[in-house]
Short mmCIF file of C-alpha atoms in Angstrom, two decimals:
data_model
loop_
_atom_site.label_atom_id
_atom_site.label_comp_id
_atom_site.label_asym_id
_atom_site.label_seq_id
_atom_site.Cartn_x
_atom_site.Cartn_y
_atom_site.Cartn_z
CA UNK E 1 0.00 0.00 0.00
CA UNK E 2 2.78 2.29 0.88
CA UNK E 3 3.70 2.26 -2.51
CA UNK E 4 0.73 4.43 -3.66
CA UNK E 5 -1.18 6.37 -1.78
CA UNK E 6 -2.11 6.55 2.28
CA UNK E 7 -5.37 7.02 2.54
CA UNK E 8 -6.97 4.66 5.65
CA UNK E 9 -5.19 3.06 8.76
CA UNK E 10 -7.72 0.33 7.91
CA UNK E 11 -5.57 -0.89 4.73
CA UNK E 12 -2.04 -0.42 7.06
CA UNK E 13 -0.44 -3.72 7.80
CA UNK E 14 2.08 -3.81 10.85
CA UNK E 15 4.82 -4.19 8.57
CA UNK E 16 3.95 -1.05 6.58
CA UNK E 17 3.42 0.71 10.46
CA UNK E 18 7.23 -0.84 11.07
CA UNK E 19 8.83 0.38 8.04
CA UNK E 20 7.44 3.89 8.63
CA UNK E 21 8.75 3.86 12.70
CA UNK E 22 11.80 2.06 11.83
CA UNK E 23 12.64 4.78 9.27
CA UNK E 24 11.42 7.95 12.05
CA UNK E 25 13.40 6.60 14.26
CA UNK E 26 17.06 6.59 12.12
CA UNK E 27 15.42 10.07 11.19
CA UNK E 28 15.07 10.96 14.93
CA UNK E 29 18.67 9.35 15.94
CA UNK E 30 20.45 11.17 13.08
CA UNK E 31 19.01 14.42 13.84
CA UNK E 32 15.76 16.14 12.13
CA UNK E 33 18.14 18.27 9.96
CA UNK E 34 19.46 18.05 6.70
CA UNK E 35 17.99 14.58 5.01
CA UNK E 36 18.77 16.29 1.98
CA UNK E 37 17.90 13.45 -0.35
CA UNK E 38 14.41 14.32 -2.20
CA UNK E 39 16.15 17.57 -3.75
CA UNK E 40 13.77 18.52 -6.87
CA UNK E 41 10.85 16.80 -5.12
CA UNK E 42 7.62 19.45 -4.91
CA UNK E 43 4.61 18.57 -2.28
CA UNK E 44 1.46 19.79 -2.86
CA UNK E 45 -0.60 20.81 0.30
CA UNK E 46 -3.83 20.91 -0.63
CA UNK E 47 -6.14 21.64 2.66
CA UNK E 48 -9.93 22.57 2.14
CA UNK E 49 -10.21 23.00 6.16
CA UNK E 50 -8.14 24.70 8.24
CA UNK E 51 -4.72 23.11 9.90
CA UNK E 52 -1.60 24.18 12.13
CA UNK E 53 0.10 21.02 12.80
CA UNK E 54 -0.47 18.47 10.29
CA UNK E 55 0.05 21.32 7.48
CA UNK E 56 3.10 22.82 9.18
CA UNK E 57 4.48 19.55 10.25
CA UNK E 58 4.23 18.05 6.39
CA UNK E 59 5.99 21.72 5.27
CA UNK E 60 8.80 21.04 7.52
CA UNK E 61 9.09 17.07 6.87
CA UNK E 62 9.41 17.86 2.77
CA UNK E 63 12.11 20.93 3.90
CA UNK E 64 13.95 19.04 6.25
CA UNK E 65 14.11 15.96 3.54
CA UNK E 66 15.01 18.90 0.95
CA UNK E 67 12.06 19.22 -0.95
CA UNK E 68 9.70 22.17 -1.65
CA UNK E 69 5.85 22.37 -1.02
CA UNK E 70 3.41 24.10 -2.58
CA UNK E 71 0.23 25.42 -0.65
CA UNK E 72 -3.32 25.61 -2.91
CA UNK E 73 -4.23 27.94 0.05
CA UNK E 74 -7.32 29.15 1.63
CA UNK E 75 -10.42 27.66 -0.28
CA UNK E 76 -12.05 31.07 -0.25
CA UNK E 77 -8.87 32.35 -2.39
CA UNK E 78 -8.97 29.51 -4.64
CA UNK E 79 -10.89 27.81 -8.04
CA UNK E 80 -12.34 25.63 -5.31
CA UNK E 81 -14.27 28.93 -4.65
CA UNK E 82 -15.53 28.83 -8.15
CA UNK E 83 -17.01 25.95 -7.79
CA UNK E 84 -14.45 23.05 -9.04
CA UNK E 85 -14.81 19.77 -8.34
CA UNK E 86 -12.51 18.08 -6.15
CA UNK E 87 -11.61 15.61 -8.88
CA UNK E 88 -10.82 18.55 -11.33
CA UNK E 89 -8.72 20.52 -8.72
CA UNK E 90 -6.07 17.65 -7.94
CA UNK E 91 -5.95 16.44 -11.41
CA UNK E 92 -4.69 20.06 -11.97
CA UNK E 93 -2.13 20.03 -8.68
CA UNK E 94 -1.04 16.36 -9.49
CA UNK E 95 0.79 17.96 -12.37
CA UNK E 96 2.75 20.27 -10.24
CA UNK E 97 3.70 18.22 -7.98
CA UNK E 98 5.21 15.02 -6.97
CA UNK E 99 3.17 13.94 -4.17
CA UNK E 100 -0.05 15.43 -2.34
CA UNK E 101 -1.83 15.97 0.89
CA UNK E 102 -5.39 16.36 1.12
CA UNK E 103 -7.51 17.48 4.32
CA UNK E 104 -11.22 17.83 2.97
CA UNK E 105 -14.66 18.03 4.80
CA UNK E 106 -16.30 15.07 2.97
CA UNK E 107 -15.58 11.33 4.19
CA UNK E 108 -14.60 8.86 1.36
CA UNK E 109 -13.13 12.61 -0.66
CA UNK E 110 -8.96 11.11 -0.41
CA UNK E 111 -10.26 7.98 -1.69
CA UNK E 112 -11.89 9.65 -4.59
CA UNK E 113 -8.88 11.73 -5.37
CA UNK E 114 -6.53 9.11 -5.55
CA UNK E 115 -8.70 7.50 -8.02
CA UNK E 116 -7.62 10.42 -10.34
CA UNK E 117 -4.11 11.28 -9.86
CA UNK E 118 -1.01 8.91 -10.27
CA UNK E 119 1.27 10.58 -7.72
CA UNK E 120 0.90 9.48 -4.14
CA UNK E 121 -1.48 11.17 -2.23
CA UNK E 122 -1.76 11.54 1.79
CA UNK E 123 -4.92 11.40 3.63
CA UNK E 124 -4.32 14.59 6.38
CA UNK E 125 -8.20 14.07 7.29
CA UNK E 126 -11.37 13.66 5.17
CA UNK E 127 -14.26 14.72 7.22
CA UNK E 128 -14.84 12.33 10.27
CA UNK E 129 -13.54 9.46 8.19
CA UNK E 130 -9.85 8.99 8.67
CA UNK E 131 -6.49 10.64 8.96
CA UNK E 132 -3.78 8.05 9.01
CA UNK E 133 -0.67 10.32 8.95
CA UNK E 134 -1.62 11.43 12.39
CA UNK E 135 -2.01 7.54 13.30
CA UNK E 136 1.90 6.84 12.54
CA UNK E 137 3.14 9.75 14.64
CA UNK E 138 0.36 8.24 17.34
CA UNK E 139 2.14 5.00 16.88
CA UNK E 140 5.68 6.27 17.11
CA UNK E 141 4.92 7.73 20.26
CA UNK E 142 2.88 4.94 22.02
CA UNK E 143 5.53 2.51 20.83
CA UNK E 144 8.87 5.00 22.30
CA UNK E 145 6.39 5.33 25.48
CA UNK E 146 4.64 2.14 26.00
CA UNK E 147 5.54 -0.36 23.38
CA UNK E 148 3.24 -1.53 20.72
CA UNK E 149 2.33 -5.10 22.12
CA UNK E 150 0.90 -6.74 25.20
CA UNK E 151 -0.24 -2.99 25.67
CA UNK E 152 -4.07 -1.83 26.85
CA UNK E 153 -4.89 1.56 25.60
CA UNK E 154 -7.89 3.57 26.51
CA UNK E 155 -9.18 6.18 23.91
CA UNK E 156 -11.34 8.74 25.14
CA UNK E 157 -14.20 11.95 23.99
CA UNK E 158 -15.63 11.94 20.85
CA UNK E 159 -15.23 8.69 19.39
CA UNK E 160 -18.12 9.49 17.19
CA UNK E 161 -16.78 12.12 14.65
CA UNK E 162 -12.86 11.47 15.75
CA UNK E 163 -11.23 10.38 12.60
CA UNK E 164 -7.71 10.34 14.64
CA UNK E 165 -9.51 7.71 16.95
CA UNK E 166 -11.05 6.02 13.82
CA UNK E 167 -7.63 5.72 12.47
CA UNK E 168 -6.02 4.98 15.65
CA UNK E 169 -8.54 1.80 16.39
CA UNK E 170 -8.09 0.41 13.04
CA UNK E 171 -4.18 0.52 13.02
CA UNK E 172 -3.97 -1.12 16.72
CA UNK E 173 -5.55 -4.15 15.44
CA UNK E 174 -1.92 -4.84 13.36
CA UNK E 175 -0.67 -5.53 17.60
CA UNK E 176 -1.21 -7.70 20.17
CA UNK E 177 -3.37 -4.29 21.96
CA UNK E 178 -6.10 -4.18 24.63
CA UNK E 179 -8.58 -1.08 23.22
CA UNK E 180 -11.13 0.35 25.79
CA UNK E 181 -13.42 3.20 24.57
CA UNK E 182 -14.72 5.91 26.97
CA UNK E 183 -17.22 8.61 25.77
CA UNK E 184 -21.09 9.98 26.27
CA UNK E 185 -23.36 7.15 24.47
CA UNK E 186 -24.65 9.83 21.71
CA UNK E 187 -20.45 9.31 20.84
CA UNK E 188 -19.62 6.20 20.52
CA UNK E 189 -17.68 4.69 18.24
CA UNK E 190 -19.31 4.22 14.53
CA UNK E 191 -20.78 1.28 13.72
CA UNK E 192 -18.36 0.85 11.00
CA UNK E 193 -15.69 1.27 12.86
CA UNK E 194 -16.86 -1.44 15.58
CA UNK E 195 -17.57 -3.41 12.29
CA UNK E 196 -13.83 -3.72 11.62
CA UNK E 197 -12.86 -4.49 15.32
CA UNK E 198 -14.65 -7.46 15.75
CA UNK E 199 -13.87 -8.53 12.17
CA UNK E 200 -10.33 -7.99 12.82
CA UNK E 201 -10.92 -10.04 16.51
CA UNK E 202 -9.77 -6.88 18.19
CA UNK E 203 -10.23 -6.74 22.03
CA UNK E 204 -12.38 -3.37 22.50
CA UNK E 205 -14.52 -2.53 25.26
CA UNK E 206 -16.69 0.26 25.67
CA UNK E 207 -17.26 2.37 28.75
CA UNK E 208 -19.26 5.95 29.68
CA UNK E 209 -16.92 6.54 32.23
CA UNK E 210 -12.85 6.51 32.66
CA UNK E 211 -12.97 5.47 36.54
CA UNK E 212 -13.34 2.16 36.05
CA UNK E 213 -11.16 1.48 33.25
CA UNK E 214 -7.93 3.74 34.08
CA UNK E 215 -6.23 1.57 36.56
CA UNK E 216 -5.64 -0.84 33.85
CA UNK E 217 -4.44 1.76 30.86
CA UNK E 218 -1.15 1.67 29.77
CA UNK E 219 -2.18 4.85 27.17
CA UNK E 220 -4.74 6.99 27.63
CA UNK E 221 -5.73 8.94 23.99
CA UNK E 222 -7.58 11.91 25.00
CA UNK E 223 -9.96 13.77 22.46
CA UNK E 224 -11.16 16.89 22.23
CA UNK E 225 -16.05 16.75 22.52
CA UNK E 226 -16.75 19.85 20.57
CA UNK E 227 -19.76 21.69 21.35
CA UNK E 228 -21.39 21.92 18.07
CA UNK E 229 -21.68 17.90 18.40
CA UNK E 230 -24.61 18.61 20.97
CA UNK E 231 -28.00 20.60 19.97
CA UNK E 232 -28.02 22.40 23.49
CA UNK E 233 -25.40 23.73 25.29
CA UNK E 234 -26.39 22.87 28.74
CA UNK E 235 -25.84 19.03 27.78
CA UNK E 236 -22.80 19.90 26.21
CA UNK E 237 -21.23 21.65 29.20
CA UNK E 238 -22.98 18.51 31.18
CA UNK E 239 -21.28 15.81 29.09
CA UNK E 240 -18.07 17.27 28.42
CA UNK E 241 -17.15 17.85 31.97
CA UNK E 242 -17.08 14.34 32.43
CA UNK E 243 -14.25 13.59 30.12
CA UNK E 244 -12.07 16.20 31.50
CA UNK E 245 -8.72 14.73 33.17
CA UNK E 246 -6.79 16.72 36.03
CA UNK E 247 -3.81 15.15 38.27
CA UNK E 248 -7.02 14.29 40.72
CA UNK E 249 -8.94 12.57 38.11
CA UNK E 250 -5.49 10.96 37.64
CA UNK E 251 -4.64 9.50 40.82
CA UNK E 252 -5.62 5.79 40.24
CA UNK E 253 -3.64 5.87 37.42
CA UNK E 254 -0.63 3.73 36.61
CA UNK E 255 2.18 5.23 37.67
CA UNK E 256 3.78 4.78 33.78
CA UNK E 257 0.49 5.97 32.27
CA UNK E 258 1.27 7.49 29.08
CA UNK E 259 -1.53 10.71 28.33
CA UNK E 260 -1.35 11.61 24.66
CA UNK E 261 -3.62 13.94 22.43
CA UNK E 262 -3.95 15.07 18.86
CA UNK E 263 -4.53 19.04 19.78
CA UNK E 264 -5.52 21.20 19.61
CA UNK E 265 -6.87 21.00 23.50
CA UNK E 266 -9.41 23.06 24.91
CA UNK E 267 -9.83 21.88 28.04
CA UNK E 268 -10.39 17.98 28.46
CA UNK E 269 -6.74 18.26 29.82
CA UNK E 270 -6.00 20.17 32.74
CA UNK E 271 -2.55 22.64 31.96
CA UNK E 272 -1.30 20.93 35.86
CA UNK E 273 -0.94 17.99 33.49
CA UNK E 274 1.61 19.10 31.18
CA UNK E 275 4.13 19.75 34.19
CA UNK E 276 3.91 15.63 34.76
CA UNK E 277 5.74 12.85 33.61
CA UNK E 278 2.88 11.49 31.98
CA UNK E 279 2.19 14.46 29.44
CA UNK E 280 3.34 13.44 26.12
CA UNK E 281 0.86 15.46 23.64
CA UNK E 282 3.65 17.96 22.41
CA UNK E 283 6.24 15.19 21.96
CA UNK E 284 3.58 13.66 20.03
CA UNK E 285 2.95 16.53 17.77
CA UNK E 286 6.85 17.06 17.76
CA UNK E 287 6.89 13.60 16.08
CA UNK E 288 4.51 14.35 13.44
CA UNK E 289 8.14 15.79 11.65
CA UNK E 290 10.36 12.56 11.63
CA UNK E 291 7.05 10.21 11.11
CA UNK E 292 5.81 12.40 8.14
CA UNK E 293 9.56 12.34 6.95
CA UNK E 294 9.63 8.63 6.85
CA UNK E 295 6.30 8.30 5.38
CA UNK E 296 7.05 11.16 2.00
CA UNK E 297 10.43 9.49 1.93
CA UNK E 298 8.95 6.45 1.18
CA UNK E 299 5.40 7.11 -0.66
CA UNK E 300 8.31 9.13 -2.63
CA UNK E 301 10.52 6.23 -3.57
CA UNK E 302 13.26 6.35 -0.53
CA UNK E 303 17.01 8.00 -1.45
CA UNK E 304 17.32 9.12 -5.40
CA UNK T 1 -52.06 -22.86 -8.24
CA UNK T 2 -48.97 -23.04 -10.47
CA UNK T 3 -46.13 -20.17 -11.36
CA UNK T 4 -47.25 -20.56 -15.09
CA UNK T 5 -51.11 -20.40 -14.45
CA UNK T 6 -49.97 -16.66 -12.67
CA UNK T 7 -47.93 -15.73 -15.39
CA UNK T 8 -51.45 -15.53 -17.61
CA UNK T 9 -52.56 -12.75 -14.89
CA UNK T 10 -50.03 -10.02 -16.68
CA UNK T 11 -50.11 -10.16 -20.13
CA UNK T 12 -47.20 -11.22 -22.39
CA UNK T 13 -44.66 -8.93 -23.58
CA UNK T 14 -43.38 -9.04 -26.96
CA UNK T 15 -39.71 -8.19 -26.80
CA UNK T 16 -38.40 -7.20 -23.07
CA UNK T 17 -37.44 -8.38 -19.83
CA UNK T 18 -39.80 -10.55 -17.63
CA UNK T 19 -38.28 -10.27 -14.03
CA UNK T 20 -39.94 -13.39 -12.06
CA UNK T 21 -39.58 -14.84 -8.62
CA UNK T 22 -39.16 -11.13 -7.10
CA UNK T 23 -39.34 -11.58 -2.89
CA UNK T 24 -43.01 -10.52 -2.06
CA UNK T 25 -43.34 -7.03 -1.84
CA UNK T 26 -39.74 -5.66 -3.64
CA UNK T 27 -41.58 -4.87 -7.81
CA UNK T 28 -42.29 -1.12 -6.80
CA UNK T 29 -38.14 -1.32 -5.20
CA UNK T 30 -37.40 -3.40 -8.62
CA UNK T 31 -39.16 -0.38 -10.38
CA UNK T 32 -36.97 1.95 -8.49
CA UNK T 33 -33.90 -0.10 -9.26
CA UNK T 34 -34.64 0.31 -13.29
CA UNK T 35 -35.50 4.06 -12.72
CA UNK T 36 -39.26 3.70 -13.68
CA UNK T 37 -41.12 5.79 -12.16
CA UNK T 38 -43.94 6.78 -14.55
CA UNK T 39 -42.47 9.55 -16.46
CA UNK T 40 -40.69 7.64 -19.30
CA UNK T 41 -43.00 5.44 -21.73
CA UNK T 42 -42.49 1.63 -20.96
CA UNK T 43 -45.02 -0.81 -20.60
CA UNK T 44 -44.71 -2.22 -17.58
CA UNK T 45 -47.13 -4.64 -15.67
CA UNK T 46 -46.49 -5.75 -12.17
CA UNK T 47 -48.10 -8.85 -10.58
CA UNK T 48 -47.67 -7.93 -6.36
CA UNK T 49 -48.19 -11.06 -3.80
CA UNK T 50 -48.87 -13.31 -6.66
CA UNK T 51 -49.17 -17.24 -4.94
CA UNK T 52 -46.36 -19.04 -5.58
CA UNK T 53 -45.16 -22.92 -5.08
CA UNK T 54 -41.58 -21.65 -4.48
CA UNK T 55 -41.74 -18.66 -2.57
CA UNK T 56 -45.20 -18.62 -1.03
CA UNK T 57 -45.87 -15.03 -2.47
CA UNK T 58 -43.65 -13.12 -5.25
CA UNK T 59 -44.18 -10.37 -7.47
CA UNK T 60 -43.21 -10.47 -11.23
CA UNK T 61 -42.23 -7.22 -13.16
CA UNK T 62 -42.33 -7.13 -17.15
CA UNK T 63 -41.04 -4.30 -18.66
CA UNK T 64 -41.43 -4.01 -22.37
CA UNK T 65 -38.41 -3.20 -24.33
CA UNK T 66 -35.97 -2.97 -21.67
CA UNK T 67 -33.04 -5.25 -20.79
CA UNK T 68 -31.42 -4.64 -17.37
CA UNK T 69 -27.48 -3.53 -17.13
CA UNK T 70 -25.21 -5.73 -14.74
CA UNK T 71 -25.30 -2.84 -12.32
CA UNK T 72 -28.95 -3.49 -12.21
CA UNK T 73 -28.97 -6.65 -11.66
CA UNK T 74 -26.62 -6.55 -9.08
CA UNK T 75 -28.56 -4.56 -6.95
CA UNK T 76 -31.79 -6.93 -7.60
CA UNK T 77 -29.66 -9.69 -6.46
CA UNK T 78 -29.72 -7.74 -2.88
CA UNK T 79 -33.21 -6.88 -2.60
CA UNK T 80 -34.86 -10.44 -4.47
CA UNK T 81 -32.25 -12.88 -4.14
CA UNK T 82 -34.87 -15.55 -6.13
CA UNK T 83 -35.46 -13.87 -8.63
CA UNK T 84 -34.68 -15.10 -12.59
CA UNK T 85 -34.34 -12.58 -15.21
CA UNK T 86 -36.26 -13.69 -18.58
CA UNK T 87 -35.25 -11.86 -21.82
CA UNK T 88 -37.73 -12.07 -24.19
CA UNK T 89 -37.76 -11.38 -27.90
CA UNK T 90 -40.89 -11.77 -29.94
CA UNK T 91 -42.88 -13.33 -26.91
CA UNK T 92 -40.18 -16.53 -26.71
CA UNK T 93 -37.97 -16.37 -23.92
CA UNK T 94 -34.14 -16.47 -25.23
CA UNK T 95 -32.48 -16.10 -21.82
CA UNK T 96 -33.50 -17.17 -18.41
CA UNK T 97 -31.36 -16.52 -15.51
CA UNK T 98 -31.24 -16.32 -11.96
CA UNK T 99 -29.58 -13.26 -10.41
CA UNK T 100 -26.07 -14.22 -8.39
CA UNK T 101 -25.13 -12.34 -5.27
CA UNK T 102 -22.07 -10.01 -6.36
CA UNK T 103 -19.38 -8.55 -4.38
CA UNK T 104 -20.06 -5.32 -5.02
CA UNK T 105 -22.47 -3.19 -6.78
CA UNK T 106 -21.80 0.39 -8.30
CA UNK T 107 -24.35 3.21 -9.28
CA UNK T 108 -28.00 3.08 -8.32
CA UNK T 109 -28.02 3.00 -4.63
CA UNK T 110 -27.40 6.21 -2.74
CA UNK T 111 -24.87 6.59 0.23
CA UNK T 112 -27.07 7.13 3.34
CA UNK T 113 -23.93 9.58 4.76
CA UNK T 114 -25.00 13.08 3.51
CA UNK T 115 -21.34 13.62 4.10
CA UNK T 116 -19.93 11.05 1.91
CA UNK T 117 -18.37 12.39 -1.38
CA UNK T 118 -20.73 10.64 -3.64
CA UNK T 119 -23.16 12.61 -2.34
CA UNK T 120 -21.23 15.92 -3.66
CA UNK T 121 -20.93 17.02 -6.96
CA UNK T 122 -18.25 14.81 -8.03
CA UNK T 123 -17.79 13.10 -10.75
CA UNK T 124 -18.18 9.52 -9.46
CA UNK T 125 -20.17 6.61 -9.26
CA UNK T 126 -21.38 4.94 -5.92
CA UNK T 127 -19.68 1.86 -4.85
CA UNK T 128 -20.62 -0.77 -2.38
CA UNK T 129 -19.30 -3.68 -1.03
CA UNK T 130 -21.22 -6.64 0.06
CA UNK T 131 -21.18 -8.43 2.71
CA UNK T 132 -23.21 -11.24 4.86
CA UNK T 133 -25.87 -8.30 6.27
CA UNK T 134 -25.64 -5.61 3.97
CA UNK T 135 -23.53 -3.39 1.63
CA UNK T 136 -20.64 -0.76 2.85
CA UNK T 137 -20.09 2.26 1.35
CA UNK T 138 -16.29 2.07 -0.62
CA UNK T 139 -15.93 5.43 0.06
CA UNK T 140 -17.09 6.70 3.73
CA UNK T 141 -17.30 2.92 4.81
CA UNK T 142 -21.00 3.88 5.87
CA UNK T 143 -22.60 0.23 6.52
CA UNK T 144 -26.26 0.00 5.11
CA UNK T 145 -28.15 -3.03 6.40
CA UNK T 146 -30.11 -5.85 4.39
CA UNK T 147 -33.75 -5.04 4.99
CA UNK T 148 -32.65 -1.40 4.61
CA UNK T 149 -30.72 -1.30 1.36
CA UNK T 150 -33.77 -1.00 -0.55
CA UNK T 151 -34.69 2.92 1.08
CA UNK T 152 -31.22 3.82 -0.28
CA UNK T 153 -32.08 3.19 -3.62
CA UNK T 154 -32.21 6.43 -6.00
CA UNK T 155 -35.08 6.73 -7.89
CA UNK T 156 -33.91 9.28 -10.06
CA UNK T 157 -31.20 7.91 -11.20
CA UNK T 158 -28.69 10.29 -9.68
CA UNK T 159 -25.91 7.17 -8.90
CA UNK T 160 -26.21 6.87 -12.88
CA UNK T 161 -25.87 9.90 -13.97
CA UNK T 162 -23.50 11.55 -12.08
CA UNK T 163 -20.86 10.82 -14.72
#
């Protein structure tokens, strides 16, 4: 798959996961700087919703491999604006670039773009489908942190509409990973999503509540319940207090607990968190660089 | 009483399609499939809950001068797994088959996710996988179950003609 285009955890196998963490990590060990080898090589960024880190982090992976990226910019300053078809705009990119990333607010819209260009294209989030780049540099951490097997891993918030959690569930199956699932009922996990557990004999649980599962987590994935999920904002307020951690709400935690997040926060994480060992959410986003280096490097053919 | 004393019930067609052994209940959803909904100018007759030795009750859909695409019959195969397809030319039956469960079907049923792609102007067709319960959107991966594929069929044709 690697060899084409990244578009769903769900068609990741653990050896295409390896390759891209064996290949962060000789990024990470010989310094982020100066992998000059993809000289000449252009990456188009093409984002139809807003983005800080996955867009900033994919700029600096192409620079620091010595590449160039192009930005298609704001949708309101582009053709998109005009009323283009998605198919039409990256059939005009693909040809001036050598790979492409695609954030969009449709699910299935990466899917349908690769189907019409020939370079490789990167999934950086379509709608609440998936966004497997961010599932590597989840990986990377959990597996520098925790390890990737014999491992239980609680993900929690909006499991619903998160397509980091979608992405995140689907790729865990590849290891040997306990997966427990905390959030309101109205945000469970989709029933596609659950689909592909079972069928991939994945051990998930489900849970409204993170007492009685924490003393057992290894990882704890924390997401971010956004208000406009609920129709008042009374229930909101009601529901999303409930998935808010603090070093109290931590207490019963293992002592190694590893707390990750994709960011942006609001606040489901308490900032007395950050100060403790357990905080690894900017080291996670740090690693969106080397991860997203492997992972051009290769969709763009390793060392020329 | 026999399937051939019920065929007598609609009357013959000369050169067509003769769609038999439809599940009880489905020839308005077979209709739907073939994008008949009035406004064109077939001749269609429809036999609904007709007795039957094989299925206790089936409906039976002849359209005159009409032969159904694979894409068509693919989706039939979801929503009347019995039936048999007759192509007739002048009033002899030259082909009888029965539909075969495919893998996947493409155009004519409608992703239920308002979000899904193939639901924006794009130039695509819709694309479903099968499986043991129901189809699964290739796109969005939005599952639709059996006894509810047939609501997520487009009438107007829109999975067709969006190329």
């Amino acid at each position: 798959m690697l060899e084409d285009h990244l578009i769903s955890a769900a068609h990741l196998s653990r050896d295409d996961i390896e390759a891209v963490l064996d290949r962060a990590e000789s990024v990470d060990s010989a310094g982020r700087a100066g992998h000059g080898s993809h000289d000449g090589h252009v990456l188009a960024l093409c984002f139809f919703e807003p983005s800080t880190r996955t867009k900033m982090s994919f700029e600096s992976a192409m620079k620091r491999l010595g590449g160039e990226t192009i930005d298609m910019g704001s949708v309101e300053s582009s053709s998109v604006k005009k009323g283009e078809s998605l198919a039409d705009t990256v059939r005009v990119i693909e040809g001036y670039a050598d790979a492409m990333v695609l954030r969009h607010p449709s699910e299935g819209s990466a899917k349908l773009a690769s189907e019409f260009v020939d370079v490789p294209l990167v999934n950086a989030g379509d709608g609440a489908g998936q966004h497997p780049s961010q599932t590597l540099l989840d990986l990377y951490t959990i597996r520098e942190n925790a390890g990737l097997d014999g491992i239980t891993v609680g993900i929690m918030g909006d499991l619903k509409y998160g397509r980091t959690v979608h992405s995140l569930a689907h790729a865990l199956t590849n290891f040997d990973v306990r997966q427990h699932f905390i959030s309101p009922e109205s945000l469970r996990l989709p029933r596609n999503v659950r689909y592909d557990l079972h069928e991939a004999g994945a051990q998930v649980r489900e849970h409204t509540g993170l007492e009685e599962v924490l003393p057992e987590l290894d990882v704890l994935y924390v997401t971010r319940i956004q208000r406009e999920r609920f129709p008042e904002e009374r229930e909101y307020r009601a529901v999303a207090g409930e998935y808010r951690i603090d070093n109290g709400t931590l207490s019963d935690a293992h002592p190694d607990l590893t707390v990750m997040h994709p960011l942006p926060r609001v606040d489901e994480i308490a900032p007395e968190v950050d100060e403790t060992a357990r905080a690894r959410y900017f080291e996670q986003a740090h690693n969106g660089v080397p991860v997203r280096m492997a992972l051009l490097d290769i969709l763009l053919g390793g060392d020329r | 009483m026999s399937d051939t004393n019920e065929e007598l019930r609609v009357s013959k067609i000369r050169d067509g399609t003769v769609i038999d052994h439809v599940t009880g209940g489905q020839a308005l959803n077979v209709l739907a499939i073939l994008g008949i909904d009035g406004e064109g100018d077939e001749t269609v007759s429809i036999g609904m809950n007709v007795p039957s030795d094989k299925l206790g009750r089936k409906d039976v859909v002849k359209v005159e001068g009409r032969e159904l695409s694979q894409s068509e019959v693919d989706v039939l195969s979801l929503i009347a797994p019995e039936a048999t397809i007759n192509i007739i030319r002048d009033f002899d039956v030259v082909d009888k088959n029965r539909v075969e469960r495919t893998t996947s079907v493409t155009g004519i049923l409608v992703c239920p996710n308002h979000n899904c792609i193939t639901n924006a102007d794009e130039p695509v067709r819709t694309e479903f996988e099968v499986f043991d319960n129901g189809v699964r959107c290739s796109y969005c991966g939005t599952i639709v179950r059996e006894g509810d594929v047939a609501e997520r069929i487009d009438a107007r044709g829109v999975g067709e003609t969006a190329l």
